[in-house]
Coordinates of C-alpha atoms and ligand atoms in Angstrom, one line a residue:
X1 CA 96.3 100.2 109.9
X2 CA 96.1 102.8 112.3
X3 CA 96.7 106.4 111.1
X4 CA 99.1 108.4 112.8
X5 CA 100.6 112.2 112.8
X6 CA 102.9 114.3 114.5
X7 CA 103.9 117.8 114.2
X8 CA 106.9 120.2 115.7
X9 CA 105.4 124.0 114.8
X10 CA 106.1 127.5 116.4
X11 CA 102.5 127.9 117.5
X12 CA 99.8 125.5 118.9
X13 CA 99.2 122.6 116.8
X14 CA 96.2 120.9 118.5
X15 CA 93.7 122.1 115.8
X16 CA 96.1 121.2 112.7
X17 CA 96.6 117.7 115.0
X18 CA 92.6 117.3 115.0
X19 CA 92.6 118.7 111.1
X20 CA 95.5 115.7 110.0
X21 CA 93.4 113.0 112.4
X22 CA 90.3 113.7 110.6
X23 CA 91.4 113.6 107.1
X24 CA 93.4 110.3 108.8
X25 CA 90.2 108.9 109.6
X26 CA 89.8 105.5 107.4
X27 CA 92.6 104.3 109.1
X28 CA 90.7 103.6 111.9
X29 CA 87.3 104.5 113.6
X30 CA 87.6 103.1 116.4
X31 CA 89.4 105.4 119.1
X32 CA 91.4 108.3 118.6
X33 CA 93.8 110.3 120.5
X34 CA 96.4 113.3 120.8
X35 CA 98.9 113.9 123.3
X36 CA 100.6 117.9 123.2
X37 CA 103.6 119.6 125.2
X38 CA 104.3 122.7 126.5
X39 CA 107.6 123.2 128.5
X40 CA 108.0 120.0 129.4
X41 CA 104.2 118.9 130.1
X42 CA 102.0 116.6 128.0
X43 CA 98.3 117.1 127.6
X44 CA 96.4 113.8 126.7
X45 CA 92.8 113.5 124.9
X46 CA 92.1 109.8 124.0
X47 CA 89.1 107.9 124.2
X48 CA 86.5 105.6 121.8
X49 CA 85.0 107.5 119.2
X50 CA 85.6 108.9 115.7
X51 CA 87.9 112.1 116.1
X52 CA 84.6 114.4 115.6
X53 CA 83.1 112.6 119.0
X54 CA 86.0 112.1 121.1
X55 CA 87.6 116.1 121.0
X56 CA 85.0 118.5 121.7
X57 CA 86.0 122.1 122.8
X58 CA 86.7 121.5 126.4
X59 CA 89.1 119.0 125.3
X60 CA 91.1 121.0 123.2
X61 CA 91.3 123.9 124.9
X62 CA 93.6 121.7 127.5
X63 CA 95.9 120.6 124.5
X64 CA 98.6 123.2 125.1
X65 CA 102.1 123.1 123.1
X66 CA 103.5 123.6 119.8
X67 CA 104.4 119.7 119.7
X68 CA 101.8 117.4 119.4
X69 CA 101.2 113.7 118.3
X70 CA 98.1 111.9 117.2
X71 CA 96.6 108.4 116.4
X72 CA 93.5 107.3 115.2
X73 CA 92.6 103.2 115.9
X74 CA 92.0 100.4 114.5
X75 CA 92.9 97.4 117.0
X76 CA 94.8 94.6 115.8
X77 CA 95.7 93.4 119.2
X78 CA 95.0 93.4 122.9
X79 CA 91.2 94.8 123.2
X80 CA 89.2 97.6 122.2
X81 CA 88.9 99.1 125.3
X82 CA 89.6 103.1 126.2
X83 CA 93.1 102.3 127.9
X84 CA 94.5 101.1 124.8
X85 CA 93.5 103.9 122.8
X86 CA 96.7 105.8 121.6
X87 CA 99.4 107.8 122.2
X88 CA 100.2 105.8 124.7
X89 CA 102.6 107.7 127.7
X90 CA 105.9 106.7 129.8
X91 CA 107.3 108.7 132.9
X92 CA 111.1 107.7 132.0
X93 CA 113.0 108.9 130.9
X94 CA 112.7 112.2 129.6
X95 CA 108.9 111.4 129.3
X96 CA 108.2 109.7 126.1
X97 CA 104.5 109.6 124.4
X98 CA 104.1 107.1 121.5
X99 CA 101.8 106.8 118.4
X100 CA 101.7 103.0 116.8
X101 CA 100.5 101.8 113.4
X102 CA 100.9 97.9 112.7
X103 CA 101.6 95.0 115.0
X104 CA 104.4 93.5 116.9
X105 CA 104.3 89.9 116.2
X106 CA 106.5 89.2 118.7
X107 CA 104.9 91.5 121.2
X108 CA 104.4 88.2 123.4
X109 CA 108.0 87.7 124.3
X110 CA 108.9 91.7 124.5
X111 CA 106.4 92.0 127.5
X112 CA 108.0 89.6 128.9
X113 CA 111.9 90.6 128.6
X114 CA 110.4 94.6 129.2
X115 CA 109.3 93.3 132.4
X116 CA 111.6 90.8 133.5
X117 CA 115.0 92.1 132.1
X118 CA 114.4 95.7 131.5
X119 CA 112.5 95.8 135.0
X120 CA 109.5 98.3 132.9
X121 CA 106.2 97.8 133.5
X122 CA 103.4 97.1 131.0
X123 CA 99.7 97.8 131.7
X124 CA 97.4 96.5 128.9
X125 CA 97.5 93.9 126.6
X126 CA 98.4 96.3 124.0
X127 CA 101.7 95.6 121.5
X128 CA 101.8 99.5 120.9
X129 CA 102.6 99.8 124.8
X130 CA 104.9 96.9 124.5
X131 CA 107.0 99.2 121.6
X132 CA 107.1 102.3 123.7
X133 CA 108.5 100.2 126.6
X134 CA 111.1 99.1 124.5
X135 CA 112.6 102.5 122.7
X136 CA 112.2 104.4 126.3
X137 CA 114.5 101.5 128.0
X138 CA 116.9 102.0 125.0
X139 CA 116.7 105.5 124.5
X140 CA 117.4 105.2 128.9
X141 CA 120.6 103.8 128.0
X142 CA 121.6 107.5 126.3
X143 CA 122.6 110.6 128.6
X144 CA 120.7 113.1 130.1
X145 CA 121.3 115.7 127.0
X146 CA 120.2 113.3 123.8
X147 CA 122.0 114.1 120.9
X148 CA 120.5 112.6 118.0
X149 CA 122.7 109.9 117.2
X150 CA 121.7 108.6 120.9
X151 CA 118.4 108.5 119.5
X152 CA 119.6 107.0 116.0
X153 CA 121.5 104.4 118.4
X154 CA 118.0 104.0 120.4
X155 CA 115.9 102.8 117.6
X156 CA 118.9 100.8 115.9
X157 CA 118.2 98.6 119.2
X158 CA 114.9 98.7 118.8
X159 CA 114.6 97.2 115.5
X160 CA 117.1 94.6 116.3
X161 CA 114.3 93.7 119.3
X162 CA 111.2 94.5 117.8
X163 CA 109.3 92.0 115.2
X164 CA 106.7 93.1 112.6
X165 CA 105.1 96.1 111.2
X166 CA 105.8 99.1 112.8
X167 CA 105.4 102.9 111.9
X168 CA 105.4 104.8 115.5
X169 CA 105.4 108.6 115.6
X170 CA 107.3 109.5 119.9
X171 CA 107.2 112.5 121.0
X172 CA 110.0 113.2 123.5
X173 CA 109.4 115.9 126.3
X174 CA 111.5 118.9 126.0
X175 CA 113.3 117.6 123.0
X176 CA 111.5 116.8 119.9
X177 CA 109.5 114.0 118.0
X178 CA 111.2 110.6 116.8
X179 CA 109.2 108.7 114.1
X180 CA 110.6 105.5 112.3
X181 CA 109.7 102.4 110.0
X182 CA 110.2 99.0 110.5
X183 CA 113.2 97.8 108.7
X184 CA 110.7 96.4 105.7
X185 CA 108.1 99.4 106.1
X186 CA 105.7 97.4 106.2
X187 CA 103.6 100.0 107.6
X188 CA 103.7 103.7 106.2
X189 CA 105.1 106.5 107.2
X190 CA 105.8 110.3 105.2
X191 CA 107.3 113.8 106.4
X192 CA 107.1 117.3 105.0
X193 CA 107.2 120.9 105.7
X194 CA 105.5 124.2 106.1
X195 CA 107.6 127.2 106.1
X196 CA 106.0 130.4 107.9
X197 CA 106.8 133.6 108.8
X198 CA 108.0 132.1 112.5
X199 CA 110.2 129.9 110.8
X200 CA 109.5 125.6 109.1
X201 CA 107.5 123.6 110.7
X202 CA 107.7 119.9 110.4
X203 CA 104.9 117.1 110.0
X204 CA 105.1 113.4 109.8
X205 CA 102.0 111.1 109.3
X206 CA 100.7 107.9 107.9
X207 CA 99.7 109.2 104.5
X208 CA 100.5 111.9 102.6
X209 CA 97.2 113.5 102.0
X210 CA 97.3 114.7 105.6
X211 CA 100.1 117.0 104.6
X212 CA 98.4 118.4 101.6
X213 CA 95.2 119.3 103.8
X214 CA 97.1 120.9 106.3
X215 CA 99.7 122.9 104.0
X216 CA 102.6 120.7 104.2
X217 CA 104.9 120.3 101.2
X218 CA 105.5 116.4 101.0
X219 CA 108.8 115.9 101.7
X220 CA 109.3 111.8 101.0
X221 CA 108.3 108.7 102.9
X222 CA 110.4 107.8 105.5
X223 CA 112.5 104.9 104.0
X224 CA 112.0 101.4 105.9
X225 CA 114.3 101.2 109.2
X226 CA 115.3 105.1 108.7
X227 CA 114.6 107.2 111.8
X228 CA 113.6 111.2 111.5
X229 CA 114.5 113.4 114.5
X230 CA 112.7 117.0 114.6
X231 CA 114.0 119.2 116.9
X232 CA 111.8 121.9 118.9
X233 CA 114.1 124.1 116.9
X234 CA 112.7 122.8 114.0
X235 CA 116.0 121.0 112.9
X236 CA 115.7 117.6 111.3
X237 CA 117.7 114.7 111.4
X238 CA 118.1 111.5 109.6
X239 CA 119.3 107.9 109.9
X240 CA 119.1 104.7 108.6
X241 CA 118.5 102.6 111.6
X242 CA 118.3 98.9 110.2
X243 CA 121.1 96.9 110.2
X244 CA 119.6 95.1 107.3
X245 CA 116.3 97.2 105.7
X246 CA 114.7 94.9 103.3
X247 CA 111.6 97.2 101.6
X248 CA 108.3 95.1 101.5
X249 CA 105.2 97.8 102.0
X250 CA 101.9 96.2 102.7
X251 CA 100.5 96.0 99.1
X252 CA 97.1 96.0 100.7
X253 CA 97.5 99.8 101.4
X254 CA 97.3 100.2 97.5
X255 CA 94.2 97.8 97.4
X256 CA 91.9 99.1 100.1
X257 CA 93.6 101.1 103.3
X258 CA 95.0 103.9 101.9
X259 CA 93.3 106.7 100.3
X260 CA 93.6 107.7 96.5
X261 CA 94.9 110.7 96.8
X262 CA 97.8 109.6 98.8
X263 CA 101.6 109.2 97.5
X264 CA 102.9 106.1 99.5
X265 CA 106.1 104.6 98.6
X266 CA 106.8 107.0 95.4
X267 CA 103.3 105.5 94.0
X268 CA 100.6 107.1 93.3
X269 CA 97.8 105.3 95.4
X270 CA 95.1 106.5 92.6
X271 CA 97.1 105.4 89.5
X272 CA 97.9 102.1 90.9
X273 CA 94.0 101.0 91.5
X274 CA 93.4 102.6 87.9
X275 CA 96.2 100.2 86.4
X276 CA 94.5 97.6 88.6
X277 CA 91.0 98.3 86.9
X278 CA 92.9 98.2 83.2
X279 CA 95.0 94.7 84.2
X280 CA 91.3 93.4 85.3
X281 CA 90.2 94.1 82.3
X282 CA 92.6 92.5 80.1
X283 CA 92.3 89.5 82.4
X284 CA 88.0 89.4 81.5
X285 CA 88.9 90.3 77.8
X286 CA 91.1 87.1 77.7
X287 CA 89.4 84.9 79.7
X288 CA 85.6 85.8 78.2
X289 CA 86.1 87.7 74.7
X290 CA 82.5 87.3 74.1
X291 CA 81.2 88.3 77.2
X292 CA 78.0 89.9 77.4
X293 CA 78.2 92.4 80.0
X294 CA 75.8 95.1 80.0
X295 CA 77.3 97.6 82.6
X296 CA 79.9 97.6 85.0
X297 CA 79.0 99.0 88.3
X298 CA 81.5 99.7 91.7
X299 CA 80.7 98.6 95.2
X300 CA 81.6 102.6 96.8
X301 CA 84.1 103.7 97.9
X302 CA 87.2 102.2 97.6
X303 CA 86.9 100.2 94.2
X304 CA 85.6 103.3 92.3
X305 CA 89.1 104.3 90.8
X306 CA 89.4 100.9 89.4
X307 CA 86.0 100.2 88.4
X308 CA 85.8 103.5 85.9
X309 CA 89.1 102.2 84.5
X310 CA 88.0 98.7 84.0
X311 CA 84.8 99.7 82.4
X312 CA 86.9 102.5 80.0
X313 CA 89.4 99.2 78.8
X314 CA 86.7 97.1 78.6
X315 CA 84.2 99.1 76.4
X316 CA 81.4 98.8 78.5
X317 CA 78.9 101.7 80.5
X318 CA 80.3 102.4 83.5
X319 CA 77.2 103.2 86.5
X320 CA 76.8 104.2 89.7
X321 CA 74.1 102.0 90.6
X322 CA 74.9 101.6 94.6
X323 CA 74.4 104.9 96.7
X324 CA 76.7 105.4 99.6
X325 CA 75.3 106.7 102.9
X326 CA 77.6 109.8 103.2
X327 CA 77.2 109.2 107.1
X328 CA 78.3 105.8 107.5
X329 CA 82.1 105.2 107.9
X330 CA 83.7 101.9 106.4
X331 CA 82.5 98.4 107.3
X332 CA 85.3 96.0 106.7
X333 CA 87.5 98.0 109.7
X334 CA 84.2 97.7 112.3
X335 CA 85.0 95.6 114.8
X336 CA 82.3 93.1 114.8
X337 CA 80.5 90.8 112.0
X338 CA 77.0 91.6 113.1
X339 CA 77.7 95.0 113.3
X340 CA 79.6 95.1 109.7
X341 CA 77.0 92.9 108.2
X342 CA 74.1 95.7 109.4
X343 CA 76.2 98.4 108.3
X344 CA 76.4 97.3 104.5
X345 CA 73.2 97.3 103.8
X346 CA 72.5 100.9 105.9
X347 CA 75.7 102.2 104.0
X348 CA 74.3 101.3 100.3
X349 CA 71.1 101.1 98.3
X350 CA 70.6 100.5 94.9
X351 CA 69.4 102.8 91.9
X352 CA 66.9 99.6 90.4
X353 CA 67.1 101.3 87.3
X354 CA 70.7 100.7 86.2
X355 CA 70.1 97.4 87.4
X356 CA 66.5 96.4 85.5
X357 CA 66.7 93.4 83.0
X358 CA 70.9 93.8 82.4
X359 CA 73.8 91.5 82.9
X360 CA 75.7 93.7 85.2
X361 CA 79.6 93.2 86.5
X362 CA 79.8 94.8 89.9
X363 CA 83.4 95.6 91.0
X364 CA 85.2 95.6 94.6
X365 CA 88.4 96.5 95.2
X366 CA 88.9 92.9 97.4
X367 CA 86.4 90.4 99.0
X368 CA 87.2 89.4 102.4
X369 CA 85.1 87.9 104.6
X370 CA 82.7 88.1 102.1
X371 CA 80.4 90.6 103.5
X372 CA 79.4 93.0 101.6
X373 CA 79.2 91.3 98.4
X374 CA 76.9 88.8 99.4
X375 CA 74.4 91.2 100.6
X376 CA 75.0 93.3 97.3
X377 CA 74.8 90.4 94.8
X378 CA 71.4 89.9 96.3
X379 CA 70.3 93.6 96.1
X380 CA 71.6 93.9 92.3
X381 CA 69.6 90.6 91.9
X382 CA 66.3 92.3 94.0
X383 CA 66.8 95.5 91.4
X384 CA 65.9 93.4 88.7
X385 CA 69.3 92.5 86.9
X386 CA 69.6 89.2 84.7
X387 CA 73.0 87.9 85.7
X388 CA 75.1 89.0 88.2
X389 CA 78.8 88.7 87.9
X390 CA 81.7 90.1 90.3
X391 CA 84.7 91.2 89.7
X392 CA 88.0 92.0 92.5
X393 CA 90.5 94.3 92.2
X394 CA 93.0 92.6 94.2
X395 CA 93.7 88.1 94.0
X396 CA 91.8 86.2 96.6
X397 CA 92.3 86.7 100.4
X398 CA 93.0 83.6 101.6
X399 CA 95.8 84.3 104.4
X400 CA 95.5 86.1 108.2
X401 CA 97.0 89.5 108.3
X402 CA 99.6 89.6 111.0
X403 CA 101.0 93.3 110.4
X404 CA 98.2 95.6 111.2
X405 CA 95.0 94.4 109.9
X406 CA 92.7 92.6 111.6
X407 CA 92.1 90.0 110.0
X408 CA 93.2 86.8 112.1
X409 CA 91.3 83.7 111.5
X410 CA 91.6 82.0 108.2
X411 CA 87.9 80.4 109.0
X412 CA 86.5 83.7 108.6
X413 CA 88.2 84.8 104.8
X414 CA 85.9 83.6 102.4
X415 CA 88.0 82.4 100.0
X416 CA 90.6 80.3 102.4
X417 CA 90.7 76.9 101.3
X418 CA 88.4 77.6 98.4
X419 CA 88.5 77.7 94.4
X420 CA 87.2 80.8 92.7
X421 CA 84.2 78.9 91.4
X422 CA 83.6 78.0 95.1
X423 CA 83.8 81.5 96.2
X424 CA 80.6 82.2 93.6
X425 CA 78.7 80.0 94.7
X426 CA 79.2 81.4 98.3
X427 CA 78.1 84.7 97.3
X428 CA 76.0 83.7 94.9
X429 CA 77.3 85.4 91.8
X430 CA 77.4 84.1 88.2
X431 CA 81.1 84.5 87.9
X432 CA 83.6 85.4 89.5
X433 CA 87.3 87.2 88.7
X434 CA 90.0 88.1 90.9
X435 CA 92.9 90.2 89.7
X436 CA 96.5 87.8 89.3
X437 CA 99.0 88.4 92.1
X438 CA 101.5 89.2 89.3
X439 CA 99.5 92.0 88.0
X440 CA 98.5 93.3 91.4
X441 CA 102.5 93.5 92.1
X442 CA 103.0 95.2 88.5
X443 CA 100.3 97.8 88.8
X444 CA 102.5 99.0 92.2
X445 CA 105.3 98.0 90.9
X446 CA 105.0 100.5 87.7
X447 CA 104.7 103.7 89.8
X448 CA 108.3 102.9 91.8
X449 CA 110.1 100.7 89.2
X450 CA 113.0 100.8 92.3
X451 CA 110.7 98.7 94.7
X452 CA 111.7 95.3 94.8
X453 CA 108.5 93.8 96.3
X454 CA 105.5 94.1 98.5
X455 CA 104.6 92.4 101.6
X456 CA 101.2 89.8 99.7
X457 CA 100.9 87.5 102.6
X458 CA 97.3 88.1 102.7
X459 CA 97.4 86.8 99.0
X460 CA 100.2 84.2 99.2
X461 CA 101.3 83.7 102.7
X462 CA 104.9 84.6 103.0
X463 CA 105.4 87.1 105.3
X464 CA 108.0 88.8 104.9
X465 CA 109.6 88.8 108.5
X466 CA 109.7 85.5 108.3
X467 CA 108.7 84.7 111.7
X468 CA 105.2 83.2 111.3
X469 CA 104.4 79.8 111.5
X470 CA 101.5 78.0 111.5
X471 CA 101.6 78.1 116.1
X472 CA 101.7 81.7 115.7
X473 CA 98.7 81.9 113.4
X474 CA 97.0 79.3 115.9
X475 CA 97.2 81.4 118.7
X476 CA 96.1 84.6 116.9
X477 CA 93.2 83.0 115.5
X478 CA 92.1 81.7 119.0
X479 CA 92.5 85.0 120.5
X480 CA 91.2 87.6 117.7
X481 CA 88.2 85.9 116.2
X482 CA 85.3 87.2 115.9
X483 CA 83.7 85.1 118.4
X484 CA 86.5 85.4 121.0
X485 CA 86.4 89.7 120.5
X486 CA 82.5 89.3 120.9
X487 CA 83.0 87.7 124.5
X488 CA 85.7 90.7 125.0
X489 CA 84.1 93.6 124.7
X490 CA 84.9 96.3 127.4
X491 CA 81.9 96.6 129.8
X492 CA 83.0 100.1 131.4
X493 CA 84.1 103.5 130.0
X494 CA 87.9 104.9 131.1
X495 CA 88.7 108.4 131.3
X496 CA 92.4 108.4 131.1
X497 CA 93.5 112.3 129.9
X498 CA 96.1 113.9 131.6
X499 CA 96.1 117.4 131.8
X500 CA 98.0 119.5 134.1
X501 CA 95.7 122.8 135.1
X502 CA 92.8 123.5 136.9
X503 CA 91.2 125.8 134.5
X504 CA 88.2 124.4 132.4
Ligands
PRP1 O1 84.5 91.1 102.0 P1 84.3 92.1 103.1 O2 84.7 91.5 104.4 O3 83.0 92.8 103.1 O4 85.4 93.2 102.9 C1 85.7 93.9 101.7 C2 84.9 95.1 101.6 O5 85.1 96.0 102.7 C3 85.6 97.2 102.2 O6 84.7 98.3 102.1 P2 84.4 99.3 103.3 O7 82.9 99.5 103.5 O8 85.1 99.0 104.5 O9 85.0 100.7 102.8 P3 84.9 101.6 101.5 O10 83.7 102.5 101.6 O11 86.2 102.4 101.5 O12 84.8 100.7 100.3 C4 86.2 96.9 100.9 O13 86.2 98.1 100.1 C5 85.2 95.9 100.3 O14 84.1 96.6 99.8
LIG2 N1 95.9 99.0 113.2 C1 96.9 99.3 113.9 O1 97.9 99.8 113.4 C2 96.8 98.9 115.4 C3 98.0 99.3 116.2 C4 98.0 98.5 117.5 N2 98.5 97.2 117.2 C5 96.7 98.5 118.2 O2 96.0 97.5 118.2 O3 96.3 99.5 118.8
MG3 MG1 84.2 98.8 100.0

């Protein structure tokens, strides 16, 4: 879950680029990058970092163009190093930059055909390069002057080639930007518009609240399989590309990646985690009518919205009895289990006095590997509270994620293979609830009755390309643990810009 943004203006957009990649952010803290053009020449900034590390002034000031396209990382395949940081750039044709959120999951076979049949060249393990080899050598097959149904035509091709989630913002030299869904939009993707006195300017990005920040009046999503074309003349164009689009959106982008304040899909992000905090509360009411919890209190951030609701349905005092380091970023999208596991306990502490003597329900929006709710439980339990019971927002986890998150080993998902009671005793809670599929589906489901479904396959295992079998999920395992990403870590630092003057 990468977050990405691109934006065709009549002046320079590298500062509104930086602005949308910041507020972009919790998609991904592990690289970030932007690539702008100026009659015909791209300008590339991309290295390891958060955004505020890896732009500085000297950086910017080579980002020339009033077309830009940015990209903030999380890696779900190939490694972490520098030279897979995004957009990622091709000569030909035209000259073709490319910013990628999700994951091929046939990337494997694509290198393979880009190389041997389309006679392209791939240089890191990275799917994202893998997708920009594929649209340039169909968008290659078009004329020298792209109209854009050649690009339309382009990206039909590309979808019939390409397996998996897939939101990609391109940015063709001299022409325009091309952004486009997989045909189950799997991934997200929005567009909107900014009119000023020079005339509308266009933005597409992974969530909407990257539009409101910067001015831009949301426009809609981009369906699954359509294709938006933006001219540097600040036409648009659209298409649907998919010879068969089949909406399934991650549900997981309601639970935990995206953030409240975003519209994805028609829904409102917020309201769907408070109907997830009221559904959770019917669920205790029914299964414990005589409880006796004494406060509810939510692990911060993410589960906050659903916490205050669950606590308002349920009757009970809601607290904030964990303090959030305001400095530290999110731990579940850090690459490493040691360096997650430290990062908990630095990120919260707890208030002992909302704690002292009470029964208290803490609420997360998900438990995953299991993390952070172990080392909570045990610091609700050190502030002095009697029982300690846990409550999730979204149904067990028990499945690899094979569309953008990184979450590819089974043996690492803390419930996988086990009951609910099991999962307790693991963390060492009292109780334990988890939110029903079913009601996670209807809490989205109620903001865009039009939806048919959700991609779950963290929750139930069908995923929704229907491509994935158990050798696929094999190999990912063997090559994405956490062990295996441990002995991968990249030993030097890359510069890779590209910029085109002399002048610093
Ligand atoms: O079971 P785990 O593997 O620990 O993963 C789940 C936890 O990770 C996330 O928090 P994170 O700190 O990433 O971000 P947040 O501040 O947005 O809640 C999520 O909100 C859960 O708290
Ligand atoms: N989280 C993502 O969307 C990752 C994009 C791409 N697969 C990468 O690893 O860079
Ligand atoms: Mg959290």
């Amino acid at each position: 879950m990468c977050g990405i943004v691109g934006i065709v203006a009549n002046s320079s957009v590298n500062q509104a680029i930086y602005d949308a990649l910041t507020v972009l952010q919790h998609r991904g803290q592990d690289a970030a990058g932007m690539m702008t053009c100026q009659d015909g020449r791209f300008f590339l900034r991309k290295s390891n970092g958060l955004v505020r590390d890896v732009f500085r002034t000297r950086h910017m000031q080579r980002l020339h163009g009033n077309m830009g396209i940015g990209h903030v990382r999380y890696p779900t395949a190939g490694s972490s190093s520098e030279a897979e940081s995004q957009p990622f750039y091709v000569n030909s044709p035209y000259g073709i930059a490319l910013a990628h959120n999700g994951n091929l999951t046939n990337a494997k076979e694509l290198a393979e055909e880009v190389f041997n049949t389309d006679l392209r060249h791939i240089n890191t393990t990275s799917d994202s390069e893998v997708l920009l080899n594929i649209f340039a050598h169909e968008l290659g097959k078009q004329g020298l002057q792209l109209r854009p149904e050649d690009i339309f035509d382009a990206v039909r091709r590309v979808h019939r080639r390409c397996r998996g989630g897939y939101a990609a913002i391109s940015m063709i030299s001299g022409m325009g930007l091309v952004a486009f869904r997989d045909p189950h939009g799997i991934r997200p993707a929005v567009f909107g518009k900014r009119e000023t006195e020079a005339g509308i300017e266009y933005m597409v990005a992974s969530e909407s609240v990257a539009l409101d920040v910067l001015g831009f009046e949301l426009e809609r999503d981009i369906a699954p399989g359509e294709a938006v074309f933006i001219d540097l003349e600040g036409n648009i164009f659209t298409q649907q590309c998919a010879d068969n689009p089949n909406p399934r959106p991650c549900i997981f982008e309601h639970v935990y990646l995206a953030r409240p304040d975003s519209i994805m899909d028609g829904i409102h992000i917020h309201k769907s985690r408070m109907r997830m905090g009221q559904k959770l509360a019917e669920k205790i009411k029914r299964e414990r009518p005589e409880h006796d919890i004494d406060v509810v209190i939510p692990i911060p951030d993410t589960s906050r919205t659903s916490a205050l609701e669950l606590a308002l349905h349920l009757d009970v005092p809601f607290r904030e009895g964990f303090i959030k380091n305001r400095y530290i970023g999110r731990t579940f999208i850090m690459p490493g289990q040691q360096e997650r596991k430290k990062s908990v306990r630095q990120k919260l502490n707890a208030i002992d006095l909302e704690f002292e003597g009470r029964n208290v329900l803490l609420v997360d929006d998900s438990v995953v590997r299991g993390t952070t709710s172990k080392q909570i439980i045990q610091m609700a339990r050190d502030a002095g509270a009697k029982n300690v019971y846990f409550a999730s927002a979204a149904p067990a986890v028990r499945y690899p994620n094979v569309y953008g998150i990184d979450m590819p080993s089974a043996d690492e998902l803390i419930a996988h293979g086990r009951t609910d009671e099991e999962v307790a005793e693991q963390i060492s809670a009292d109780w334990m609830i988890y939110q029903d599929l079913e009601d996670l589906i209807a809490c989205g489901k109620e903001g865009n009755p039009e939806l048919e479904g959700f991609d779950c396959s963290v929750f139930n295992a069908e995923y929704v390309t229907g491509d994935i079998d158990q050798n696929y999920l094999d190999a990912i395992d063997a090559e994405r643990n956490d062990s295996a990403k441990e002995g991968a870590k990249p030993k030097v630092d890359a510069v890779i810009d590209m910029h085109n003057d002399d002048t610093e």
